[in-house]
Amino acid sequence: MAHQVVELECPGCGVPITTSTKQCPQCFREIVISTFNSITGMSALEINKQANAYRKAMVAHPDDQTLNMSIAFCYLKLKLYDKAIPCFEKAIEDNFDNSETYFYAAIALLKGKKAFVTPRAVIDKIEEYIQAAIMIEPKGIYYYFWAYIRYDHHFRKSYMMSPDYRELLNQAEEIGLSQNDVMELFEIMEVERPDVI
């Protein structure tokens, strides 16, 4: 469905606003959550308020890509992976050109667990999403995340895969990768970073 402007209430102060408003004119809260970093400093209570505002608006606009993406980020931050995944998938369906949607959907599929303990069918879906993200916009962090999957699931289980995690790490570094991005990735995934990568 095409992008549309949806009316909702500001989660912070209740003022009527729309999804075209970047920031509430009264309380200055960010309205549309377009990146995970948008909610990094928010408390669980604040994120819950955001999610509730989006849920109310989604009753009338269930196919709005902005609302689906925003609520998916809220659920991911709250570690409600089973709720985040369908929202990311709906956002993908509504806008298949956003590489970050695929990337965060792949992270949500891990459900806060190591790739090593994740079933192979889920790993295959994660890799499908990562490859889609890379096809849309090759970023170093996407290759790095894929390297983590190839290391922690495939390499540790002695699966021979091409490209292997070393090749993907090299690709990530060639494209550009900051240590800040890597630290944020492992914070979102809530797993310990392997020494090898």
Coordinates of C-alpha atoms in Angstrom, one line a residue:
M1 CA 0.0 0.0 0.0
A2 CA 1.3 3.5 -0.8
H3 CA 2.5 5.8 1.9
Q4 CA -0.3 7.7 3.6
V5 CA -0.7 10.3 6.3
V6 CA -2.3 8.8 9.4
E7 CA -3.8 10.7 12.3
L8 CA -2.9 9.6 15.8
E9 CA -2.2 11.0 19.2
C10 CA 1.2 11.9 20.5
P11 CA 2.3 9.1 22.9
G12 CA 3.9 11.7 25.2
C13 CA 1.2 14.4 25.6
G14 CA -1.9 13.2 23.7
V15 CA -1.9 16.1 21.2
P16 CA -3.5 15.1 17.9
I17 CA -0.8 14.8 15.2
T18 CA -0.2 12.8 12.0
T19 CA 2.6 10.4 10.8
S20 CA 3.9 13.3 8.6
T21 CA 4.9 15.1 11.8
K22 CA 8.5 14.3 12.6
Q23 CA 8.4 15.7 16.2
C24 CA 5.5 16.7 18.4
P25 CA 5.2 20.5 18.5
Q26 CA 4.2 20.4 22.1
C27 CA 6.4 17.8 23.9
F28 CA 9.1 17.4 21.2
R29 CA 8.8 13.6 21.2
E30 CA 9.8 11.8 18.0
I31 CA 6.5 10.6 16.4
V32 CA 7.6 8.2 13.7
I33 CA 10.3 5.7 14.6
S34 CA 12.3 5.1 11.5
T35 CA 15.5 3.6 13.1
F36 CA 16.3 1.5 16.1
N37 CA 18.4 4.4 17.4
S38 CA 15.3 6.5 17.7
I39 CA 14.2 4.6 20.8
T40 CA 17.5 3.6 22.3
G41 CA 17.3 6.1 25.2
M42 CA 13.6 5.5 25.9
S43 CA 12.4 3.6 28.9
A44 CA 10.1 0.6 28.6
L45 CA 7.2 2.7 29.7
E46 CA 7.8 5.3 27.0
I47 CA 8.2 2.6 24.3
N48 CA 5.0 1.0 25.5
K49 CA 3.2 4.4 25.1
Q50 CA 4.6 4.7 21.6
A51 CA 3.4 1.1 20.7
N52 CA -0.1 1.8 22.1
A53 CA -0.4 5.0 20.0
Y54 CA 0.6 3.0 16.9
R55 CA -1.8 0.1 17.8
K56 CA -4.7 2.5 18.1
A57 CA -3.9 4.1 14.7
M58 CA -3.5 0.7 13.1
V59 CA -7.1 -0.3 13.8
A60 CA -8.1 2.1 11.0
H61 CA -4.8 1.7 8.9
P62 CA -3.5 -1.8 9.3
D63 CA -1.5 -1.7 6.1
D64 CA 0.4 1.6 6.8
Q65 CA 4.1 0.9 6.4
T66 CA 5.1 3.7 8.7
L67 CA 3.0 2.4 11.6
N68 CA 4.1 -1.2 11.0
M69 CA 7.8 -0.3 11.0
S70 CA 7.5 2.0 14.0
I71 CA 5.6 -0.6 16.1
A72 CA 8.0 -3.3 15.0
F73 CA 10.9 -1.3 16.4
C74 CA 9.0 -0.8 19.7
Y75 CA 8.4 -4.6 20.0
L76 CA 12.0 -5.4 19.1
K77 CA 13.3 -3.0 21.8
L78 CA 10.8 -4.5 24.3
K79 CA 12.1 -8.0 23.3
L80 CA 8.6 -9.0 22.1
Y81 CA 10.1 -10.9 19.2
D82 CA 6.9 -12.8 18.3
K83 CA 5.1 -9.5 17.9
A84 CA 7.9 -7.7 16.2
I85 CA 8.5 -10.3 13.4
P86 CA 5.0 -10.1 11.8
C87 CA 5.2 -6.3 12.0
F88 CA 8.5 -6.3 10.2
E89 CA 7.2 -8.8 7.7
K90 CA 4.1 -6.6 7.1
A91 CA 6.4 -3.5 6.6
I92 CA 8.4 -5.5 4.1
E93 CA 5.3 -6.4 2.2
D94 CA 4.2 -2.8 2.2
N95 CA 7.6 -1.4 1.1
F96 CA 10.1 -3.9 -0.2
D97 CA 12.7 -1.3 -1.0
N98 CA 13.8 -0.5 2.6
S99 CA 17.0 -2.5 3.4
E100 CA 16.7 -1.8 7.1
T101 CA 13.4 -3.5 7.4
Y102 CA 15.0 -6.8 6.1
F103 CA 18.0 -6.3 8.4
Y104 CA 16.0 -5.8 11.6
A105 CA 13.5 -8.5 10.6
A106 CA 16.5 -10.9 10.4
I107 CA 17.7 -9.8 13.9
A108 CA 14.2 -10.3 15.3
L109 CA 14.1 -13.8 14.0
L110 CA 17.1 -14.7 16.3
K111 CA 14.8 -13.9 19.2
G112 CA 17.7 -12.8 21.5
K113 CA 19.4 -16.2 21.1
K114 CA 22.7 -17.2 19.5
A115 CA 22.6 -18.3 15.9
F116 CA 24.2 -21.6 17.0
V117 CA 21.0 -22.6 18.8
T118 CA 18.6 -21.3 16.2
P119 CA 16.9 -23.9 14.0
R120 CA 18.3 -24.2 10.4
A121 CA 14.9 -23.2 8.8
V122 CA 15.0 -19.9 10.7
I123 CA 18.7 -19.4 9.8
D124 CA 17.8 -19.9 6.1
K125 CA 15.1 -17.2 6.5
I126 CA 17.5 -14.8 8.3
E127 CA 20.0 -15.3 5.4
E128 CA 17.3 -14.6 2.9
Y129 CA 16.5 -11.3 4.6
I130 CA 20.2 -10.3 4.9
Q131 CA 20.8 -11.1 1.2
A132 CA 17.7 -9.0 0.3
A133 CA 19.0 -6.1 2.4
I134 CA 22.4 -6.3 0.7
M135 CA 20.8 -6.4 -2.8
I136 CA 18.9 -3.1 -1.9
E137 CA 21.8 -1.4 -0.2
P138 CA 25.1 -3.1 0.5
K139 CA 26.3 -1.9 4.0
G140 CA 29.2 -3.2 6.0
I141 CA 27.0 -4.0 9.0
Y142 CA 24.8 -6.2 6.9
Y143 CA 27.8 -8.2 5.7
Y144 CA 29.1 -8.3 9.3
F145 CA 25.8 -9.7 10.6
W146 CA 25.8 -12.3 7.8
A147 CA 29.4 -13.2 8.8
Y148 CA 28.2 -13.7 12.4
I149 CA 25.4 -16.0 11.2
R150 CA 27.9 -17.9 9.0
Y151 CA 30.3 -18.2 11.9
D152 CA 28.1 -19.0 14.8
H153 CA 25.7 -21.3 13.0
H154 CA 27.4 -22.8 10.0
F155 CA 31.1 -22.8 10.9
R156 CA 30.6 -23.9 14.4
K157 CA 28.5 -26.8 13.2
S158 CA 31.0 -27.6 10.4
Y159 CA 28.8 -26.7 7.5
M160 CA 30.7 -25.8 4.4
M161 CA 29.2 -22.6 3.0
S162 CA 30.2 -20.1 0.4
P163 CA 30.9 -17.3 1.1
D164 CA 32.2 -18.3 4.5
Y165 CA 32.4 -15.9 7.5
R166 CA 35.9 -14.8 6.7
E167 CA 35.0 -13.6 3.2
L168 CA 31.9 -11.8 4.6
L169 CA 34.1 -10.1 7.2
N170 CA 36.5 -8.9 4.5
Q171 CA 33.5 -7.6 2.5
A172 CA 32.2 -5.8 5.5
E173 CA 35.5 -4.1 6.1
E174 CA 35.9 -3.2 2.4
I175 CA 32.5 -1.5 2.3
G176 CA 33.0 0.2 5.7
L177 CA 32.2 -0.9 9.2
S178 CA 32.4 1.1 12.4
Q179 CA 33.0 -0.5 15.8
N180 CA 30.1 1.5 17.1
D181 CA 27.8 -0.3 14.5
V182 CA 29.2 -3.7 15.7
M183 CA 28.6 -2.8 19.4
E184 CA 25.1 -1.7 18.7
L185 CA 24.4 -4.9 16.7
F186 CA 25.3 -7.1 19.6
E187 CA 23.4 -4.9 22.0
I188 CA 20.3 -5.3 19.9
M189 CA 20.8 -9.1 19.4
E190 CA 21.6 -9.5 23.1
V191 CA 24.3 -12.1 22.5
E192 CA 28.0 -12.0 23.3
R193 CA 30.3 -11.1 20.5
P194 CA 32.5 -14.1 19.5
D195 CA 36.2 -13.4 19.7
V196 CA 36.7 -14.6 16.2
I197 CA 34.7 -11.9 14.6

